[in-house]
Amino acid sequence: MFLKNRIKTCCLFGLASIMWLSVFSQRKTIDQKVDSVLKLMTLEEKIGQMNQYTGDWAATGPITKDGNKQSQIRKGLIGSMLNIKGVDHTRTLQEVAMQSRLKIPLLFGQDVIHGYRTIFPVPLGEAASWDLAAIELSARIAATEASASGIHWTFAPMVDIARDPRWGRVMEGAGEDPYLGSLIARARVTGFQGKGLGNINSVMACAKHFAAYGAAVGGRDYNSVDMSLRQLYETYLPPFKAAAEAGAATFMNSFNDINGIPATGNKYIQRDILKGQWNFKGFVVSDWGSIGEMIQHGYVKDNYEAALSAANAGSDMDMESRSYINHLAKLVKEGKVKMSVVDDAVRRILRKKFEMGLFDDPYRFCNETREKAEWNNPEHLTVARDIAKKSIVLLKNEKQLLPVSKQTKSVALIGPFVKAVSDHNGFWSYDWPDDTARIVTLWDGVKSKLGTDAKMLYAKGCNINDSNRTGFQQAVDAATAADIVILSVGEARDMSGEAKSRSNLHLPGVQEELIQAVVATGKPVVVLISAGRPLVFNWTADHVPAILYTWWLGTEAGNAIADVLFGDYNPSGKLPITFPRTEGQVPIYYNHYNTGRPARNDSDKLYRSAYIDLSIYPKFPFGYGLSYSKFEYSNLSVSKTSLKGNEPLKVSVTVTNTGSFDGEEVVQLYIRDLVGSVVRPVKELKGFQKLMIKKGESKTVTFTVTTNDLKFYNDALKYDWEAGEFEIMAGTNSTDVLSKKINWAK
Ligand code: NOJ
């Protein structure tokens, strides 16, 4: 069967390459080759390239069951497929494409969000590492595995800024900050695309969801956004711009409307900003069905109008709505959509197929030997463990309860996450047949540290999300019989992610009650929280001596957590998003404006911007995260207090490790522009350095600030800086900073 397939493939490939060789007989640039193909195409074939359908592997949206896809591929009516699994399957469909008149290869896309087979921490967790090289490497490996499995294109990175943890997709991005988000967007695009499209282990990146999807009102997925141009430019667009500048091959538009115009039909967003101001040369794919969904938005009457609006607004490929394939030809014939609009979209798509090398060899990503090798590459697990431990954030460590000694005689492991398997992988991970065997549970991770000398007791205590308390007694008994308790709780795999918005951010079910029951035993307790978003757990934060936020860490979760628990790795993660005290504070983020009536503290409430029944401060601020060591900041100094024009400013701060462990610290630089022609945030992250500082050692960290770092979108939305007074701040998180004022003249 395999041999028969190969022979068939070779013949088809032979035919295709002979055909394209004759078309490209002379040395031509990619654009010339694209044009020579375009010239041969009928209108229907062009529209076919703009049409993308799902396969039947993983449903990542509402599936429409209609027609025989293979016969449509054969007719040249499909340009791309998503949700197709593996070399075998992709080859079968590519063979069908090679039977079409023009033999234009298909593009296979997939949501490879935080790993393909080897699962890495969810992107929000990875962002907590503040380690750009590690983040890039994780995307690199995801691309290597996916491309070995026949995938050409990942629908990642999601670069939506998210300030509302109720929004389920907060897990899929880099958090709340446009500066950190932009650097991470760049790292992920570079990681996915590697040395460039055309390399066998590179996949096309897709910056999504363009734009402002993360600002969904009320944190409810797919909801409208109420977006001023100021917020759009200042907060939501920067990571997209960074992704475009890093060479992202594609963009995906978003489900939401932006001030009344759905993103999919939004000419200003797609044509003026993306393809105009940013000169983006790749193509834009719609989100799943978002072209047709403009009908439900109430923006168009039917799919015919939807196709008209989306095509003219610059949506190049229709994912799953069938509006283009059913209506675009008529619209072109009626002159409502110009042929040049269709040609531009098809050119963009074909260009990527050329760059990926698919016209040279449509089966170049269909190599079983490579698939098998990358599928089982042990190096990938090593990297996954490394980034997983770097993603863990130490929220509390009273009396140095952590790290746990490996000589501990007995440990009680309690909670629904101790032996959980796929919950560690989190949303956007697929179920491969032997996955469960590969995922390292917390139990196994701890066991491999303690060996057989220590007694390990287990009690599940409760489920993740129900009200059954019958396991509490067993948990209390296990705790009572042990020297120390490790209690692992959190959100199930499907509680954060697409369409997983929550109005209640508390630890689900009766998990916090379980923690209370166990703490009542008087035993020392370490709580681990695995989740895709910031949760609310005030009782735990106030009463439990040691807490690690362990996100959803992926395949190597158990090993990575054990590395941190037992001190083989000193935690260095910092929160990329503010943790609220309660849902009533949401949205809460560090880089807010000052307002005319800021509260000076929590007692300052009368006629102040405050709550009468709640603190204005978060539970844990942006940039927060502890270490087993202690870092003290001193000597914040600036090279000058008065500057003029484009001269650079040097900012230095000394960081001393006064603890008894070597450790890494993320030194953060914030700036406030004190008076602006439009109001400026109370502080904005403008730089950070993650560095190892040995115990007892002091290091002086220097940042160079230029006028570029002072720029913002002014009243006319011009990106520029203004002379005046600035506050320069450096510290261990966004709240605890040293500060100095400077003047900068034009
Ligand atoms: C809808 C999601 O919003 C998008 O992020 C994803 O890439 C597509 N479905 C395809 O699965």
GROMACS .gro file of C-alpha atoms and ligand atoms in nm, residues 60 82-83 111 155 169 172 208-209 213 252 255 287-288 319 428 498, ligand 1:
model
   28
   60THR     CA    1  -1.181   2.348   1.576
   82LEU     CA    2  -0.687   2.273   0.790
   83ASN     CA    3  -0.716   1.997   1.045
  111ASP     CA    4  -0.349   2.527   1.516
  155PHE     CA    5  -0.239   2.948   1.304
  169ARG     CA    6  -0.822   3.284   2.523
  172GLU     CA    7  -0.315   3.166   2.417
  208LYS     CA    8  -0.395   3.648   1.493
  209HIS     CA    9  -0.661   3.771   1.555
  213TYR     CA   10  -1.011   4.037   1.965
  252MET     CA   11  -0.582   3.592   1.052
  255PHE     CA   12  -1.449   3.743   1.489
  287ASP     CA   13  -1.120   3.321   1.105
  288TRP     CA   14  -1.343   3.015   1.091
  319MET     CA   15  -1.188   2.972   0.612
  428TRP     CA   16  -0.495   2.349   2.195
  498GLU     CA   17  -1.156   2.927   2.275
  747NOJ     C1   18  -1.116   2.965   1.536
  747NOJ     C2   19  -1.010   3.031   1.618
  747NOJ     O1   20  -1.054   3.160   1.659
  747NOJ     C3   21  -0.879   3.045   1.546
  747NOJ     O2   22  -0.782   3.097   1.634
  747NOJ     C4   23  -0.835   2.914   1.490
  747NOJ     O3   24  -0.711   2.926   1.427
  747NOJ     C5   25  -0.942   2.866   1.392
  747NOJ     N1   26  -1.067   2.848   1.463
  747NOJ     C6   27  -0.902   2.735   1.325
  747NOJ     O4   28  -0.906   2.633   1.414
   0.00000   0.00000   0.00000
